[in-house]
Short mmCIF file of C-alpha atoms and ligand atoms in Angstrom, two decimals:
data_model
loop_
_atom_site.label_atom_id
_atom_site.label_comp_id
_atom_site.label_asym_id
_atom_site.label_seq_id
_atom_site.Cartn_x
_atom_site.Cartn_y
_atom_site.Cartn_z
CA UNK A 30 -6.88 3.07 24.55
CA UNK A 31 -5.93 5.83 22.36
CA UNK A 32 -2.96 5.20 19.70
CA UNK A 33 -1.52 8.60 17.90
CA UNK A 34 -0.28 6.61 14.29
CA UNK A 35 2.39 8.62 12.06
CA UNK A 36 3.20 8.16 8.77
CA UNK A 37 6.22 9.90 6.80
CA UNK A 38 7.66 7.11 4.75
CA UNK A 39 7.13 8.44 1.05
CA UNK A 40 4.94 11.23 -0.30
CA UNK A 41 2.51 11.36 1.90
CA UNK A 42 2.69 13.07 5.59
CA UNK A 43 -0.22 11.33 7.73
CA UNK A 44 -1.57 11.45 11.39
CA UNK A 45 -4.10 9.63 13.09
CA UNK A 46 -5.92 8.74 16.14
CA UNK A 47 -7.38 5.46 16.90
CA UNK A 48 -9.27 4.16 19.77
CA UNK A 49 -10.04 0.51 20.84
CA UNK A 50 -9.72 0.40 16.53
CA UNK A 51 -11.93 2.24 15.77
CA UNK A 52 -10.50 6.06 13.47
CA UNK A 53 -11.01 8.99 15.51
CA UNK A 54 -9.22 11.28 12.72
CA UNK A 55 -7.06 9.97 10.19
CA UNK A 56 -5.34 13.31 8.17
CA UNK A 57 -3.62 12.96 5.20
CA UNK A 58 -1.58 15.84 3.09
CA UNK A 59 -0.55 14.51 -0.11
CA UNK A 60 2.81 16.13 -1.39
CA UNK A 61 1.95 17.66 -4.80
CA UNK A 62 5.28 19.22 -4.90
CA UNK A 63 6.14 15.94 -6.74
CA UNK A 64 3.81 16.02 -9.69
CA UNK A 65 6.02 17.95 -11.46
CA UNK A 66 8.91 15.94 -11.41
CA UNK A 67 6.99 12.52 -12.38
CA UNK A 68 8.15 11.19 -9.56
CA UNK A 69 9.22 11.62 -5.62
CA UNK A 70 12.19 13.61 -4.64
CA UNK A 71 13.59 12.53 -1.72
CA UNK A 72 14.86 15.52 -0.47
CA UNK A 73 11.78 17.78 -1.03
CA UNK A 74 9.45 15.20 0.80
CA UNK A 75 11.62 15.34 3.72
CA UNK A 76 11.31 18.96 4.24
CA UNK A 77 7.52 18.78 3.00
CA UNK A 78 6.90 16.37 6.12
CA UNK A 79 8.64 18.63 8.71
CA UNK A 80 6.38 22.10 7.49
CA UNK A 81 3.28 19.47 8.05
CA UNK A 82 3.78 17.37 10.45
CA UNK A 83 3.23 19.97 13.94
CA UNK A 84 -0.34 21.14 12.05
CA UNK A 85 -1.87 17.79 11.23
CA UNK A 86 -1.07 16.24 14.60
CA UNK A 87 -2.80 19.68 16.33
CA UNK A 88 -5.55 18.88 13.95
CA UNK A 89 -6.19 15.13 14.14
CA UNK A 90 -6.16 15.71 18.02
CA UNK A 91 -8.61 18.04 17.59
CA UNK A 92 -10.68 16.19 15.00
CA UNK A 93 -10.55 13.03 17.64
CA UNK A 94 -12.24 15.48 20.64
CA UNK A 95 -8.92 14.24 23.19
CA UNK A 96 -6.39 16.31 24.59
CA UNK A 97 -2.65 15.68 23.85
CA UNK A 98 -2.28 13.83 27.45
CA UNK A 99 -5.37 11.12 26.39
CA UNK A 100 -2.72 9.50 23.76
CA UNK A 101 -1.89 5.98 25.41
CA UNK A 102 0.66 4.75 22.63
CA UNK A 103 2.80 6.65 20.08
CA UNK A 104 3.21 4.50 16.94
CA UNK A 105 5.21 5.74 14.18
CA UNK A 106 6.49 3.94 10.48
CA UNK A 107 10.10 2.73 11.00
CA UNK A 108 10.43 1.47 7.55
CA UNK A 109 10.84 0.59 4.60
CA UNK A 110 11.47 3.89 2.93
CA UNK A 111 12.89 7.38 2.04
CA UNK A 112 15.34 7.51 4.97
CA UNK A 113 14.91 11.11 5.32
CA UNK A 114 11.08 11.25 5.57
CA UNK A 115 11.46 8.34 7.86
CA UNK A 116 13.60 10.33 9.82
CA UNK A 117 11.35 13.15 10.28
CA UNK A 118 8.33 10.88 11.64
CA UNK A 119 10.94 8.60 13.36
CA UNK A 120 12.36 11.35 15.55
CA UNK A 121 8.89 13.49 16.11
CA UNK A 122 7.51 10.42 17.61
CA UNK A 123 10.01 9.82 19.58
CA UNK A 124 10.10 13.37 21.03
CA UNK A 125 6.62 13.56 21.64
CA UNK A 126 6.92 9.78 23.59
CA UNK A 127 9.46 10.85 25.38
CA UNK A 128 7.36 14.57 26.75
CA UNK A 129 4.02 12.51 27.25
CA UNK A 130 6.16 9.67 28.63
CA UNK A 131 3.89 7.07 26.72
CA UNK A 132 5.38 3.71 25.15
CA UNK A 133 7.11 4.35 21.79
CA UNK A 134 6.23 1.53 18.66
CA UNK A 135 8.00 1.90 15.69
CA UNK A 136 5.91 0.31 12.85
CA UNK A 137 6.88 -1.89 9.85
CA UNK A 138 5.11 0.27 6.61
CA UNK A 139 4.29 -2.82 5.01
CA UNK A 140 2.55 -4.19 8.05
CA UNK A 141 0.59 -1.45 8.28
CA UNK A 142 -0.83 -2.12 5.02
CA UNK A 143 -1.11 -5.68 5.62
CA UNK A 144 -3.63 -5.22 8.32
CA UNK A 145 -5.26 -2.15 7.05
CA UNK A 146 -8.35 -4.29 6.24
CA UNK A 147 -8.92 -4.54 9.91
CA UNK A 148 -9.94 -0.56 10.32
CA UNK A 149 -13.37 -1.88 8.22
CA UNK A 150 -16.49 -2.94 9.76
CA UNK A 151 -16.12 -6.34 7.93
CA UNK A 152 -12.66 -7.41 8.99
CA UNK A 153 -10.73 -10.21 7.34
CA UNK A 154 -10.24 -13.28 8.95
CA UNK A 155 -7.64 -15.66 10.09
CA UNK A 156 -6.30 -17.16 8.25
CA UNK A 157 -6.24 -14.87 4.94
CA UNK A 158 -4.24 -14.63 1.55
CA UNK A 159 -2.82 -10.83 1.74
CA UNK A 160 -2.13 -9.09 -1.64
CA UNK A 161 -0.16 -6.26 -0.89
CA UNK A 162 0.11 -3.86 -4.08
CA UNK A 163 1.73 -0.59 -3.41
CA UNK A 164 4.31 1.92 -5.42
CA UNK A 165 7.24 0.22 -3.94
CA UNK A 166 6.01 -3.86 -3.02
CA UNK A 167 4.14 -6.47 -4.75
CA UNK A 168 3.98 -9.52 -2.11
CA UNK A 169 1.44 -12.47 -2.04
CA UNK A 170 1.28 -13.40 1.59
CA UNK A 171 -0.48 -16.43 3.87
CA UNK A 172 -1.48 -14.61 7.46
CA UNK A 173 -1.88 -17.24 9.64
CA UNK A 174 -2.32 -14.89 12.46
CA UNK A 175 -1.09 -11.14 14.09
CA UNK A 176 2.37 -12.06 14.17
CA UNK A 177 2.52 -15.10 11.49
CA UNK A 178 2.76 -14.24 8.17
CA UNK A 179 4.29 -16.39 5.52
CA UNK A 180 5.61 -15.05 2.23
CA UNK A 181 4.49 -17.08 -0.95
CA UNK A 182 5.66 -14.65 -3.84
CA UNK A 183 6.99 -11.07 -4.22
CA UNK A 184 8.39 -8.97 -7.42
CA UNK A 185 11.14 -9.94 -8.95
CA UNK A 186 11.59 -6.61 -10.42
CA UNK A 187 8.68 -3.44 -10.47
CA UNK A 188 6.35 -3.26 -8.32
CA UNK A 189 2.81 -3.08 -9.62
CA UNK A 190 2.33 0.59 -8.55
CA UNK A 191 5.50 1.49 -10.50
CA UNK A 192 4.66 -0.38 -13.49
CA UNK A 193 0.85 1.86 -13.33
CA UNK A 194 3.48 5.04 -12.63
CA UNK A 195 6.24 4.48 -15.24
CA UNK A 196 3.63 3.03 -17.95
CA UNK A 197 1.64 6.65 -17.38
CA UNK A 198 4.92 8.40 -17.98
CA UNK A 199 5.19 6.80 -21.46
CA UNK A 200 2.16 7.55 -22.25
CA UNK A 201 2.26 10.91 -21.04
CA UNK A 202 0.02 10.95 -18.35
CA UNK A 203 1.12 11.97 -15.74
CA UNK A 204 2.06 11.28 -11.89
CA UNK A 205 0.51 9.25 -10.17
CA UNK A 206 0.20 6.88 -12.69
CA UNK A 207 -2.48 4.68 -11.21
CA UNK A 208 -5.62 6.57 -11.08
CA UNK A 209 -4.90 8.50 -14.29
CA UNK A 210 -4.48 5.06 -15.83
CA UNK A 211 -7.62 3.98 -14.39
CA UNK A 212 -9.79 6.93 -15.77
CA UNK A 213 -8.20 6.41 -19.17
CA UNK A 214 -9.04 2.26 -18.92
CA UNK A 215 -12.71 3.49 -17.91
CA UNK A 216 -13.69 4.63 -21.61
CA UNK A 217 -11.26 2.05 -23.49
CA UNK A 218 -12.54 -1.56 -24.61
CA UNK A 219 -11.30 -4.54 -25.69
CA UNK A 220 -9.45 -4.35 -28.78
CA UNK A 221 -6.10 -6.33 -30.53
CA UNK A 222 -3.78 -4.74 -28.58
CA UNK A 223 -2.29 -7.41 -25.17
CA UNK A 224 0.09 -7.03 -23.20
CA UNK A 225 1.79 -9.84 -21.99
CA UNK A 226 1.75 -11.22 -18.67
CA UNK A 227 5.08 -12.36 -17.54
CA UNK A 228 5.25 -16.56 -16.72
CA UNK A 229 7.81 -16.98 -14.50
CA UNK A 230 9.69 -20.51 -12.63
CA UNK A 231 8.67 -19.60 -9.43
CA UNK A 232 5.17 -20.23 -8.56
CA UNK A 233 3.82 -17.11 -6.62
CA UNK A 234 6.74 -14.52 -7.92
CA UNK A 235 5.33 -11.89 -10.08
CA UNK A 236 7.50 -9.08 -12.74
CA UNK A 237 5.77 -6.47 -14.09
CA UNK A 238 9.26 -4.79 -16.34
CA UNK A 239 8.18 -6.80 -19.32
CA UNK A 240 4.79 -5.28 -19.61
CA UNK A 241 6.46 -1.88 -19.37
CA UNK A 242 9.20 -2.50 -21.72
CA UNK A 243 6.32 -3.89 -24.33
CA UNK A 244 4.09 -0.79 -24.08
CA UNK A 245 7.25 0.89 -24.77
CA UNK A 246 8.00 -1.00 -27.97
CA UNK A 247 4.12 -1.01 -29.01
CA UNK A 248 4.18 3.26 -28.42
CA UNK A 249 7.22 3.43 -30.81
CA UNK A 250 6.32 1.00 -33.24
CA UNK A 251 2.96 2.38 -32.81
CA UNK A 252 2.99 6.28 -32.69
CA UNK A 253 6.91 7.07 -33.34
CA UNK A 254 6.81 10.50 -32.45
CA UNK A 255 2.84 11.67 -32.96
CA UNK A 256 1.14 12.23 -30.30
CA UNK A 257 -1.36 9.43 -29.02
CA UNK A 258 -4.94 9.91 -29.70
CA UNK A 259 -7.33 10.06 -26.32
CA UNK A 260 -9.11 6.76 -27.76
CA UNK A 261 -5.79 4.57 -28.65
CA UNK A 262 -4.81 6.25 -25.01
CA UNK A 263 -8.42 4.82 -23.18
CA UNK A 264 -7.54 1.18 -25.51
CA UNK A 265 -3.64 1.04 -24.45
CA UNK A 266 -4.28 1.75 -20.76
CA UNK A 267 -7.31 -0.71 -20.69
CA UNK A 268 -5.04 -3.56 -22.05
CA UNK A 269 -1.84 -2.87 -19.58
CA UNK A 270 -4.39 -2.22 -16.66
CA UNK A 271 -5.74 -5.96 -17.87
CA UNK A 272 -2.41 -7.37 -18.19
CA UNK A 273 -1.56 -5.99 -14.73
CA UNK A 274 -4.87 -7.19 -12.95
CA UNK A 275 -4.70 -10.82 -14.90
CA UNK A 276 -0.92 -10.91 -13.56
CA UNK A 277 -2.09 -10.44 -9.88
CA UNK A 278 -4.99 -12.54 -9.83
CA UNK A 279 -3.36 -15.43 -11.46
CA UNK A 280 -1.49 -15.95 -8.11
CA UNK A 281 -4.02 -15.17 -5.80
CA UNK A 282 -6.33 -18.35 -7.20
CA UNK A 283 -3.19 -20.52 -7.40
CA UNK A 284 -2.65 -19.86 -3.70
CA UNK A 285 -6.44 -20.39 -3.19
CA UNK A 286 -6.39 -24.06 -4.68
CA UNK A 287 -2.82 -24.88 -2.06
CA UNK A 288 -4.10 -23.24 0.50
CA UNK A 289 -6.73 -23.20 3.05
CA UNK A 290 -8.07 -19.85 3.75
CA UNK A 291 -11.43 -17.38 5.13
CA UNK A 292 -10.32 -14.19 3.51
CA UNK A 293 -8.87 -12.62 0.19
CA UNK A 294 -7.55 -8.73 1.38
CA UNK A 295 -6.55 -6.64 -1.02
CA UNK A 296 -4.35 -3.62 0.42
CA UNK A 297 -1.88 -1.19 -0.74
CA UNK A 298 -2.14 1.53 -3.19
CA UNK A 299 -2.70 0.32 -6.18
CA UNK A 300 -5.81 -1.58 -3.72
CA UNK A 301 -7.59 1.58 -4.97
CA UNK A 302 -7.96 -0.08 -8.44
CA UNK A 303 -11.58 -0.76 -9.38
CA UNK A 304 -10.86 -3.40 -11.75
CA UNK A 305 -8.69 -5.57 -9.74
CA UNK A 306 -11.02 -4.85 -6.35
CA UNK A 307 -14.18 -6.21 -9.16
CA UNK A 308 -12.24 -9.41 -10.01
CA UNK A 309 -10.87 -10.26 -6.69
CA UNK A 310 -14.42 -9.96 -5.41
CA UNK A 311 -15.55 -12.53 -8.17
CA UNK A 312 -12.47 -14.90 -7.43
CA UNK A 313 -13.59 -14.95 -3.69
CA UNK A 314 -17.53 -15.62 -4.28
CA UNK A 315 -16.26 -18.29 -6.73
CA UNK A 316 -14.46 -19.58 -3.44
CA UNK A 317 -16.59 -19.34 -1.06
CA UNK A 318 -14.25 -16.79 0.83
CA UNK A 319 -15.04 -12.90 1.96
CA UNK A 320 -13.29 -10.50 0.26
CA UNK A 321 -11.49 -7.34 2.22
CA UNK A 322 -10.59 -4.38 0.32
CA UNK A 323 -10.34 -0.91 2.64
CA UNK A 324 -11.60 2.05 1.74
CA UNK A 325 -10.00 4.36 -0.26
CA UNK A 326 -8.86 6.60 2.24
CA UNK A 327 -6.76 3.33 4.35
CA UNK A 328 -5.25 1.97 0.36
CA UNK A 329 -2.33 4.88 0.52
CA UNK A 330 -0.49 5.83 3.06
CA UNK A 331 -2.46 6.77 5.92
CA UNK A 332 -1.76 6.74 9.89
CA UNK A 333 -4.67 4.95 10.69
CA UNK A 334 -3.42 1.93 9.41
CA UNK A 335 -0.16 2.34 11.85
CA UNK A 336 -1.74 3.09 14.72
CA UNK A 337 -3.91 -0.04 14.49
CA UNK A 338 -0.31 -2.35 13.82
CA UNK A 339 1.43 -0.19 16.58
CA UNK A 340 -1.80 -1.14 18.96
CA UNK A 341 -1.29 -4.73 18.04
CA UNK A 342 2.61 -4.97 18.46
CA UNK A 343 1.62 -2.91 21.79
CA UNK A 344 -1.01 -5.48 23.15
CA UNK A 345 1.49 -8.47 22.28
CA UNK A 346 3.41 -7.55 24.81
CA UNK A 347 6.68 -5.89 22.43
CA UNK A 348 8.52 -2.96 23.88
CA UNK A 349 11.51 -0.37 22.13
CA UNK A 350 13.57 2.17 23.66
CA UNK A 351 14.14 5.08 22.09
CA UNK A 352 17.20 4.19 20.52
CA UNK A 353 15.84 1.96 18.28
CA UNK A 354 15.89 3.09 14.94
CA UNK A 355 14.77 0.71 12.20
CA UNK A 356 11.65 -1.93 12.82
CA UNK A 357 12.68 -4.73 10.34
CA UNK A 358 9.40 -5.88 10.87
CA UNK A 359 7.60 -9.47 10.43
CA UNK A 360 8.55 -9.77 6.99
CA UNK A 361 12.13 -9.70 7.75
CA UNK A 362 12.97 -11.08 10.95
CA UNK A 363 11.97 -13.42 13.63
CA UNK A 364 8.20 -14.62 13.46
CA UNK A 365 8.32 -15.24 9.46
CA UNK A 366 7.69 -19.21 9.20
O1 LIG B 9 0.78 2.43 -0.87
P1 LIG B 9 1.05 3.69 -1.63
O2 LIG B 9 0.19 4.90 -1.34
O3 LIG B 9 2.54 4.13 -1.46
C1 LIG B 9 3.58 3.21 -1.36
O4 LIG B 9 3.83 2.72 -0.23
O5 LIG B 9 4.15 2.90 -2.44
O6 LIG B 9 0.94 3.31 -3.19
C2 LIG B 9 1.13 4.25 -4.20
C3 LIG B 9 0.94 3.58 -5.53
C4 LIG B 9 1.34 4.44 -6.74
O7 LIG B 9 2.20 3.69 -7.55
C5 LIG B 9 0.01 4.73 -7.44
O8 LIG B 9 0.15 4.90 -8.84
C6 LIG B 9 -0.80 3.50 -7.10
O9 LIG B 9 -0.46 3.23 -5.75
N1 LIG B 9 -2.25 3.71 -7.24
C7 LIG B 9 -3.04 3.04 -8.12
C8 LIG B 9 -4.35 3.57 -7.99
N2 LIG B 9 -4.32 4.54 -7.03
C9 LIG B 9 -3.03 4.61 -6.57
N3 LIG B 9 -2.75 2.07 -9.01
C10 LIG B 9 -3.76 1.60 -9.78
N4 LIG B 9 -5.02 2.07 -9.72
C11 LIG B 9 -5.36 3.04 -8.86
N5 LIG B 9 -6.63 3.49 -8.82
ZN1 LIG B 10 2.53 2.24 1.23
#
């Protein structure tokens, strides 16, 4: 079975094929239209999407060696996020379902990343603690199975990819924040400056605005107006990227000692972080549990990882017309326990 997977949700305009799971072609054309803004416009990734959207699905069909007709199931994100881009995916989808006359499966974004550990060789397994880390969610979640997911803890405030992307700003980075923060953190060391990590009532919640608000305050009191060495910039975004990684990983063992699992994944953007990836590993060999991080390529946005949730949601049986517009998804609705 062949699943076409589309992605338009934020910045980044992706199409894939899968078959039986495994990626025939999985394209993805990041939006750098953005970088200079330090952040995503809305507007201008909606019209980025529509000028790419016709040339990456000609390409990833003919990356995949099938012909247009050989697509079984069109699976597209239905949400969360930028209504616009959504649209654009949303409504190419459904055109091209409706011309190849193939079954239409609008895909929750965040379940895509959820089960984006699945397109690896070494798959995660049932049940596993999910940590979903992107630019827009931070959620700690038990998957019990395909269509059983329970949520322990989310953000109460920034997610951790916007705390990497607005911390960068301050610091002058740059946009993304994550990987730029990451490079810095790679020649930085321990040293007297900490961040704190927030404590918080609820077990499994995280915040991340605290951090953010104290590099702020450390910067001024710091720096006032000079500009930041490269060294105090390598020792400041070591000690947030620490604060940020202790923060998640905190959690994750907590969960670990309540309850019973095989797997730790580790998905989302910010997944792409080599210091949290290292000490999840270590927490899960400590545990006696496999550890699931995808590759690089299935961390950010990427079709791949919709087609293999819209093959899922297919194979279970679940059916939409064409007038369905929003997928609230798993996390939202009906098979949340
Ligand atoms: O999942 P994603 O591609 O888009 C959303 O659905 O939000 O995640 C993007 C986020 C951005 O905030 C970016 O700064 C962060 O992932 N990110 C990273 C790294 N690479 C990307 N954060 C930390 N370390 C990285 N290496
Ligand atoms: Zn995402």
């Amino acid at each position: 079975m062949n699943v076409l997977g589309i992605e338009t949700s934020c910045d980044e305009t992706s199409v894939a094929i899968i078959s039986n799971g495994n990626v025939l072609s999985n394209l993805v054309a990041s939006q750098d239209i953005h970088k200079i803004y330090g952040g995503v416009v809305p507007e201008l990734s909606s019209r980025a999407h529509l000028q790419m959207i016709l040339p990456l699905l000609k390409k990833a069909i003919q990356e995949a060696k099938i012909s247009i007709n050989d697509i079984d199931v069109v699976a597209v994100t239905a949400g969360p996020g930028l209504i616009g881009a959504l649209l654009v995916g949303l409504t190419f989808a459904k055109g091209l379902s409706y011309s190849l006359n193939k079954p239409f499966i609008p895909v929750n974004h965040i379940e895509g990343h959820i089960f984006s550990g699945f397109l690896m060789k070494e798959k995660p397994e049932f049940p596993f603690l999910c940590l979903v880390v992107s630019g827009g969610h931070t959620l700690l979640l038990y998957v019990e199975n395909d269509l059983k997911i329970k949520k322990l803890g989310s953000t109460i405030d920034d997610a951790a990819g916007e705390a990497f992307d607005k911390v960068s700003k301050l610091l002058g980075l740059g946009y993304p924040g994550g990987p730029l923060i990451q490079k810095y953190a790679e020649n930085g060391s321990e040293t007297n400056i900490k961040f704190p990590v927030a404590k918080l009532k609820s077990e499994y919640d995280f915040s991340f605005s605290g951090v953010k608000t104290s590099v702020l305050r450390f910067i001024q009191k710091e720096f006032g107006e000079n500009k930041i060495s490269e060294n105090d910039l390598a020792n400041i975004s070591f000690a947030f990227q620490n604060s940020i990684v202790d923060a998640l990983t905190e959690k994750v063992e907590l969960a670990l000692k309540n309850y019973k699992v095989k797997s730790i994944s580790l998905v989302g953007g910010v997944a792409a972080n080599k210091a949290l990836r290292e000490k999840l590993n270590d927490i899960s060999k400590k545990n006696n549990v496999s550890f699931i991080a995808p590759a690089l390529e299935y961390c950010g946005d990427n079709g791949a990882m919709i087609a293999y949730r819209g093959q899922k949601l297919f194979e279970a049986g679940l059916k939409y017309d064409l007038n369905y517009n929003a997928y609230p998804g798993l996390l939202n609705n009906t098979f949340i326990i």
